[in-house]
Amino acid sequence: MLNADIALVRDLSDHMVDLTLPSGEVVPGSVTTCSFRCSGNQRLTGCPDRNPPLCPHAVATFDKATEYAFDNDLFLRDFESVLDKMLKNGYSETDLVAVGGDLATT
């Protein structure tokens, strides 16, 4: 699962902190202070007193992500429709915004 997938089902907005690399470089907002799910036997008890705590559900997208998780055909139909729109409409270079640094150009 990718970070983007997890962000669709968990609300990470209040749980992001900076990561300091061994080189001293700081990567802003790159580490969460909450967990995606319980592990091992904790799943049976609901993770009481979990440290770090479980990340809260993403209210706006959780239901749709769950629906797609259990219906791959629905996901593929919706994805095809959206991808088709993106490919037909495109975008201009002025629509792109660099976030967190410069974009590499080729």
Coordinates of C-alpha atoms in Angstrom, one line a residue:
M1 CA 0.0 0.0 0.0
L2 CA 1.2 3.5 -0.9
N3 CA 1.2 6.5 1.4
A4 CA -1.5 8.0 -0.8
D5 CA -3.7 4.9 -0.3
I6 CA -3.3 5.2 3.5
A7 CA -4.2 8.9 3.4
L8 CA -7.5 8.0 1.7
V9 CA -8.6 6.0 4.7
R10 CA -6.8 7.7 7.6
D11 CA -6.8 11.3 8.6
L12 CA -3.1 12.2 9.1
S13 CA -3.5 16.0 9.2
D14 CA -2.9 16.3 12.9
H15 CA -0.3 13.5 13.1
M16 CA 2.6 14.6 10.8
V17 CA 6.0 15.5 12.1
D18 CA 9.3 16.3 10.4
L19 CA 12.0 13.7 9.9
T20 CA 15.7 14.5 10.4
L21 CA 17.9 12.4 8.2
P22 CA 21.4 11.3 9.4
S23 CA 22.8 13.9 7.1
G24 CA 21.0 16.6 9.2
E25 CA 18.5 17.3 6.4
V26 CA 15.0 17.9 7.6
V27 CA 12.1 16.4 5.6
P28 CA 9.0 18.4 6.6
G29 CA 5.9 16.4 7.5
S30 CA 7.2 13.0 6.4
V31 CA 6.5 10.9 9.5
T32 CA 3.2 10.1 11.2
T33 CA 2.7 9.9 15.0
C34 CA -0.1 7.4 14.7
S35 CA -0.5 3.9 13.4
F36 CA -2.5 2.5 10.5
R37 CA -3.8 -0.5 12.3
C38 CA -3.4 -2.8 15.3
S39 CA -1.0 -5.7 15.0
G40 CA -0.8 -9.3 16.3
N41 CA -3.1 -10.1 19.2
Q42 CA -4.0 -6.5 19.7
R43 CA -6.5 -6.8 16.9
L44 CA -8.7 -9.0 19.1
T45 CA -8.8 -6.4 21.9
G46 CA -9.2 -3.3 19.9
C47 CA -5.8 -1.8 20.7
P48 CA -6.5 -0.3 24.1
D49 CA -3.9 2.2 25.3
R50 CA -2.2 2.0 21.9
N51 CA 1.1 4.0 21.7
P52 CA 1.3 5.5 19.2
P53 CA -2.5 5.8 18.8
L54 CA -4.4 4.6 15.7
C55 CA -4.8 7.3 13.1
P56 CA -8.5 8.4 12.9
H57 CA -10.6 7.5 9.8
A58 CA -10.7 10.0 7.0
V59 CA -14.4 11.0 7.2
A60 CA -14.6 12.4 3.6
T61 CA -13.1 9.4 1.8
F62 CA -13.2 6.3 4.1
D63 CA -16.6 4.9 2.9
K64 CA -15.7 5.2 -0.8
A65 CA -12.3 3.6 -0.3
T66 CA -14.0 0.7 1.6
E67 CA -16.5 0.3 -1.2
Y68 CA -13.7 0.1 -3.8
A69 CA -11.7 -2.3 -1.6
F70 CA -14.6 -4.8 -1.8
D71 CA -15.7 -4.2 -5.4
N72 CA -12.8 -4.2 -7.8
D73 CA -15.1 -4.0 -10.9
L74 CA -16.7 -0.8 -9.5
F75 CA -13.2 0.7 -8.9
L76 CA -12.1 -0.2 -12.5
R77 CA -15.2 1.3 -14.0
D78 CA -14.9 4.6 -12.1
F79 CA -11.1 4.7 -12.6
E80 CA -11.5 4.2 -16.4
S81 CA -14.0 7.1 -16.5
V82 CA -11.8 9.5 -14.6
L83 CA -8.6 8.5 -16.4
D84 CA -10.4 9.0 -19.7
K85 CA -11.4 12.6 -18.6
M86 CA -7.9 13.4 -17.5
L87 CA -6.3 12.2 -20.8
K88 CA -8.8 14.0 -22.9
N89 CA -8.7 17.3 -21.0
G90 CA -5.0 17.4 -20.1
Y91 CA -3.5 20.4 -18.4
S92 CA -1.1 23.2 -19.1
E93 CA 2.3 23.6 -17.5
T94 CA 1.1 26.7 -15.7
D95 CA -1.4 24.5 -13.9
L96 CA 1.4 22.6 -12.1
V97 CA 2.6 23.8 -8.7
A98 CA 5.9 22.7 -7.2
V99 CA 5.4 21.6 -3.6
G100 CA 8.4 21.3 -1.2
G101 CA 11.1 22.3 -3.6
D102 CA 12.0 22.7 -7.2
L103 CA 10.7 20.4 -9.9
A104 CA 13.5 18.7 -11.9
T105 CA 13.3 19.4 -15.6
T106 CA 14.4 17.2 -18.4

